[in-house]
Tab-separated table of C-alpha atoms and ligand atoms in Angstrom:
chain	number	residue	atom	x	y	z
A	1	MET	CA	42.897	-5.576	22.020
A	2	THR	CA	42.019	-2.031	23.076
A	3	THR	CA	40.750	-1.017	26.529
A	4	LEU	CA	38.980	2.168	27.623
A	5	ASP	CA	37.565	3.517	30.877
A	6	ALA	CA	33.849	2.878	31.132
A	7	ASP	CA	31.093	2.385	33.669
A	8	PRO	CA	31.049	-0.035	35.515
A	9	GLY	CA	34.684	-0.882	34.616
A	10	PRO	CA	37.189	-1.202	31.752
A	11	TYR	CA	35.747	-2.138	28.350
A	12	THR	CA	38.058	-4.209	26.156
A	13	PHE	CA	37.457	-4.773	22.458
A	14	ASP	CA	39.199	-5.944	19.321
A	15	LEU	CA	38.546	-3.504	16.499
A	16	ALA	CA	38.327	-6.273	13.897
A	17	SER	CA	35.409	-7.900	15.714
A	18	THR	CA	33.646	-4.667	16.729
A	19	ALA	CA	30.929	-2.754	14.885
A	20	LEU	CA	29.731	0.807	15.310
A	21	VAL	CA	25.931	0.653	15.357
A	22	ILE	CA	24.011	3.870	14.678
A	23	ILE	CA	20.371	3.460	15.571
A	24	ASP	CA	17.535	5.307	13.838
A	25	MET	CA	19.143	8.712	13.222
A	26	GLN	CA	16.239	9.361	10.862
A	27	ARG	CA	14.544	12.611	9.909
A	28	ASP	CA	11.313	11.171	11.315
A	29	PHE	CA	12.839	11.215	14.814
A	30	CYS	CA	15.388	14.039	14.632
A	31	GLU	CA	13.748	16.745	12.513
A	32	PRO	CA	10.542	18.769	12.791
A	33	GLY	CA	7.560	17.344	10.898
A	34	GLY	CA	8.303	13.686	11.632
A	35	PHE	CA	6.974	10.967	13.907
A	36	GLY	CA	8.862	12.181	16.995
A	37	GLU	CA	7.292	15.610	16.787
A	38	ALA	CA	3.859	14.105	15.952
A	39	LEU	CA	4.082	12.319	19.301
A	40	GLY	CA	4.504	15.684	21.014
A	41	ASN	CA	8.274	15.603	21.481
A	42	ASP	CA	10.942	18.305	21.185
A	43	VAL	CA	13.280	16.993	18.480
A	44	GLY	CA	15.983	19.418	19.642
A	45	ARG	CA	16.683	17.024	22.501
A	46	LEU	CA	17.864	14.417	19.995
A	47	ARG	CA	19.855	16.772	17.827
A	48	VAL	CA	22.521	17.281	20.526
A	49	VAL	CA	23.938	13.846	19.676
A	50	ILE	CA	24.600	14.713	16.015
A	51	GLU	CA	27.972	16.445	16.484
A	52	PRO	CA	29.591	13.906	18.836
A	53	LEU	CA	28.208	11.076	16.735
A	54	ARG	CA	29.537	12.661	13.549
A	55	ARG	CA	33.021	12.667	15.117
A	56	VAL	CA	32.696	9.015	16.177
A	57	LEU	CA	31.492	8.005	12.717
A	58	ALA	CA	34.398	9.836	11.057
A	59	ALA	CA	36.893	8.119	13.393
A	60	ALA	CA	35.328	4.693	12.826
A	61	ARG	CA	35.513	5.200	9.055
A	62	ALA	CA	39.142	6.334	9.331
A	63	VAL	CA	40.213	3.090	11.044
A	64	GLY	CA	38.093	0.894	8.755
A	65	MET	CA	35.609	-0.344	11.372
A	66	THR	CA	32.382	-2.096	10.424
A	67	VAL	CA	29.587	0.500	10.506
A	68	VAL	CA	25.904	-0.467	10.591
A	69	HIS	CA	23.026	2.023	10.448
A	70	THR	CA	19.448	1.109	11.317
A	71	ARG	CA	16.130	2.676	10.349
A	72	GLU	CA	12.800	2.015	12.020
A	73	GLY	CA	9.964	1.869	9.529
A	74	HIS	CA	7.434	-0.105	7.560
A	75	ARG	CA	6.436	-1.310	4.139
A	76	PRO	CA	4.115	1.066	2.275
A	77	ASP	CA	1.211	-1.402	2.703
A	78	LEU	CA	1.885	-1.573	6.472
A	79	THR	CA	1.734	-5.377	6.464
A	80	ASP	CA	4.728	-5.415	8.816
A	81	CYS	CA	3.180	-2.954	11.261
A	82	PRO	CA	1.047	-4.727	13.850
A	83	PRO	CA	-2.205	-2.934	14.783
A	84	ALA	CA	-0.907	-2.775	18.349
A	85	LYS	CA	1.849	-0.454	17.108
A	86	LEU	CA	-0.163	1.400	14.467
A	87	ASN	CA	-3.024	2.342	16.784
A	88	ARG	CA	-1.015	3.053	19.930
A	89	GLY	CA	-1.364	6.472	21.579
A	90	HIS	CA	-2.684	9.727	20.170
A	91	PRO	CA	-0.077	11.120	17.781
A	92	SER	CA	-1.094	14.032	15.536
A	93	LEU	CA	0.143	11.867	12.627
A	94	ARG	CA	0.088	8.056	12.697
A	95	ILE	CA	2.514	5.677	10.988
A	96	GLY	CA	1.622	5.724	7.272
A	97	ASP	CA	-0.113	9.117	7.355
A	98	PRO	CA	1.120	11.749	4.892
A	99	GLY	CA	3.284	14.359	6.659
A	100	PRO	CA	5.533	17.225	5.594
A	101	LYS	CA	8.426	14.787	4.973
A	102	GLY	CA	6.344	12.075	3.301
A	103	ARG	CA	4.385	9.201	4.825
A	104	ILE	CA	5.361	8.785	8.484
A	105	LEU	CA	7.897	5.964	9.110
A	106	ILE	CA	7.401	4.422	5.675
A	107	ARG	CA	10.386	2.998	3.811
A	108	GLY	CA	11.414	5.026	0.783
A	109	GLU	CA	9.956	8.272	2.134
A	110	TYR	CA	12.203	11.293	2.765
A	111	GLY	CA	11.402	11.409	6.478
A	112	HIS	CA	12.243	7.738	6.954
A	113	ASP	CA	15.800	8.222	5.759
A	114	ILE	CA	18.889	9.013	7.806
A	115	ILE	CA	19.737	12.685	8.406
A	116	ASP	CA	22.232	14.228	5.987
A	117	GLU	CA	24.873	14.766	8.705
A	118	LEU	CA	25.190	10.992	9.278
A	119	ALA	CA	24.277	9.646	5.842
A	120	PRO	CA	25.731	6.173	5.166
A	121	VAL	CA	28.519	5.850	2.623
A	122	PRO	CA	29.027	2.925	0.216
A	123	GLY	CA	30.123	-0.185	2.102
A	124	GLU	CA	28.081	0.604	5.210
A	125	THR	CA	25.068	-1.582	5.870
A	126	VAL	CA	21.615	-0.132	6.519
A	127	ILE	CA	19.252	-2.431	8.416
A	128	ASP	CA	15.548	-1.661	8.016
A	129	LYS	CA	13.691	-2.807	11.099
A	130	PRO	CA	9.974	-2.925	11.786
A	131	GLY	CA	10.370	-2.875	15.563
A	132	LYS	CA	12.325	-1.167	18.259
A	133	GLY	CA	15.080	-3.788	18.491
A	134	SER	CA	17.595	-4.157	15.657
A	135	PHE	CA	17.479	-7.990	15.703
A	136	HIS	CA	13.698	-8.478	15.548
A	137	GLY	CA	12.522	-9.115	11.971
A	138	THR	CA	15.890	-8.265	10.383
A	139	SER	CA	19.120	-9.852	9.138
A	140	PHE	CA	21.230	-7.919	11.666
A	141	GLY	CA	22.243	-11.038	13.632
A	142	GLU	CA	23.257	-12.906	10.468
A	143	LEU	CA	25.262	-9.922	9.233
A	144	LEU	CA	27.190	-9.665	12.521
A	145	ALA	CA	27.840	-13.416	12.550
A	146	GLU	CA	29.099	-13.371	8.932
A	147	ARG	CA	31.573	-10.621	9.818
A	148	GLY	CA	32.690	-12.225	13.090
A	149	ILE	CA	31.462	-9.271	15.126
A	150	THR	CA	31.226	-9.867	18.876
A	151	SER	CA	31.328	-6.317	20.289
A	152	LEU	CA	29.000	-3.433	19.509
A	153	ILE	CA	29.575	0.285	20.034
A	154	VAL	CA	25.989	1.489	20.270
A	155	THR	CA	24.803	5.004	19.415
A	156	GLY	CA	21.634	6.687	18.149
A	157	VAL	CA	18.099	7.313	19.332
A	158	THR	CA	16.189	6.994	21.476
A	159	THR	CA	18.126	5.862	24.536
A	160	GLU	CA	15.273	4.211	26.382
A	161	VAL	CA	13.449	2.796	23.343
A	162	CYS	CA	15.390	1.535	20.307
A	163	VAL	CA	18.862	1.812	21.846
A	164	HIS	CA	17.790	-0.036	24.982
A	165	THR	CA	15.825	-2.691	23.107
A	166	THR	CA	18.786	-3.338	20.806
A	167	VAL	CA	21.280	-3.503	23.681
A	168	ARG	CA	19.042	-5.916	25.578
A	169	GLU	CA	18.568	-8.105	22.490
A	170	ALA	CA	22.321	-8.025	21.820
A	171	ASN	CA	23.236	-8.793	25.420
A	172	ASP	CA	20.999	-11.862	25.420
A	173	ARG	CA	22.720	-13.007	22.215
A	174	GLY	CA	26.187	-12.712	23.789
A	175	TYR	CA	27.404	-9.402	22.326
A	176	GLU	CA	29.470	-7.042	24.483
A	177	CYS	CA	27.876	-3.613	24.130
A	178	LEU	CA	29.423	-0.254	24.891
A	179	VAL	CA	26.918	2.606	24.787
A	180	LEU	CA	28.411	6.057	24.108
A	181	SER	CA	26.576	8.312	26.544
A	182	ASP	CA	26.773	11.557	24.524
A	183	CYS	CA	25.936	9.774	21.246
A	184	VAL	CA	22.568	8.443	22.410
A	185	GLY	CA	19.621	10.758	22.940
A	186	SER	CA	16.173	10.873	24.459
A	187	TYR	CA	13.252	13.288	24.300
A	188	PHE	CA	13.117	12.896	28.107
A	189	PRO	CA	16.153	13.920	30.226
A	190	GLU	CA	15.048	11.644	33.080
A	191	PHE	CA	14.899	8.634	30.726
A	192	GLN	CA	18.337	9.489	29.343
A	193	ARG	CA	19.816	9.395	32.838
A	194	ALA	CA	17.927	6.304	33.960
A	195	GLY	CA	18.419	4.495	30.644
A	196	LEU	CA	22.187	4.851	30.818
A	197	ALA	CA	22.287	3.971	34.521
A	198	MET	CA	20.281	0.779	33.890
A	199	ILE	CA	22.789	-0.497	31.329
A	200	ALA	CA	25.812	-0.215	33.620
A	201	ALA	CA	24.066	-1.097	36.896
A	202	GLN	CA	24.668	-4.355	38.760
A	203	GLY	CA	28.162	-4.791	37.332
A	204	GLY	CA	27.055	-4.040	33.757
A	205	ILE	CA	23.799	-5.974	33.562
A	206	PHE	CA	23.354	-5.034	29.875
A	207	GLY	CA	26.791	-3.633	29.030
A	208	TRP	CA	29.108	-0.671	29.507
A	209	VAL	CA	28.670	3.113	29.212
A	210	ALA	CA	31.352	5.701	28.366
A	211	PRO	CA	31.447	9.184	26.837
A	212	SER	CA	32.600	9.307	23.218
A	213	PRO	CA	35.985	11.014	23.912
A	214	GLU	CA	37.056	7.800	25.692
A	215	PHE	CA	36.268	5.830	22.553
A	216	LEU	CA	37.951	8.374	20.273
A	217	THR	CA	41.125	8.266	22.381
A	218	ALA	CA	41.083	4.457	22.268
A	219	LEU	CA	40.765	4.543	18.470
A	220	ASP	CA	43.836	6.784	18.269
A	221	THR	CA	45.981	3.916	19.529
A	222	ALA	CA	44.110	1.095	17.781
A	223	PRO	CA	45.603	-0.445	14.628
A	224	ASN	CA	44.074	0.771	11.354
A	225	LEU	CA	42.232	-2.275	10.028
A	226	GLN	CA	42.889	-1.425	6.392
A	227	GLU	CA	46.658	-1.187	7.037
A	228	VAL	CA	46.619	-4.436	9.044
A	229	ALA	CA	44.842	-6.219	6.157
A	230	SER	CA	47.254	-4.959	3.454
B	301	LIG	C1	10.928	5.338	18.999
B	301	LIG	C2	13.203	4.838	18.443
B	301	LIG	N1	11.259	6.067	20.071
B	301	LIG	N2	14.032	4.803	17.404
B	301	LIG	N3	11.872	4.839	18.172
B	301	LIG	O1	9.765	5.154	18.741
B	301	LIG	O2	13.623	4.904	19.588
């Protein structure tokens, strides 16, 4: 077992039953010309997480941790996109509309895919999800159960939307979630602060929060899973 300092208190995990979850680091949210910008947001606010997250991903790969990436998006015929989602708000481009990086939030399009800096490598699972949560309408729960995963290190975007929804879903299903504060991002600084505070409040109502250097230091002393297995 490995323990690190977190808010509201120490977070203990066993590397073999822990997954790094990277939520929706897609061009559509993190680069100009995608859905995030079409909604009027400054994508630069999300890009600050790329470097710390790249370091965490490299460290997780080095110790042989389970890594799961998610992508929010829809089938080309939009049959998995409820009208309530499709017609919400006043974006300059709606889900399914053609944009500079392909059809907005549609599977298979360039903009829907994960940014180059964090591209999955063979052996890492990519979960395509139609909603904000990673469990809703996906095989994420089954995948975690098959691998005996009970703890999740949660990263990605956006803090108050897909990260929060996933952490809440996971918490209700019994997973112990640690959110890495500098590896989750929001278009809204006030939501970033409040979103992180909500997770750790009331004794950790949804989980734990720590900056990524705490996790990286903990990995330094954790056993390498590939060496343990051989
Ligand atoms: C949003 C997400 N914000 N990945 N999606 O619509 O948080």
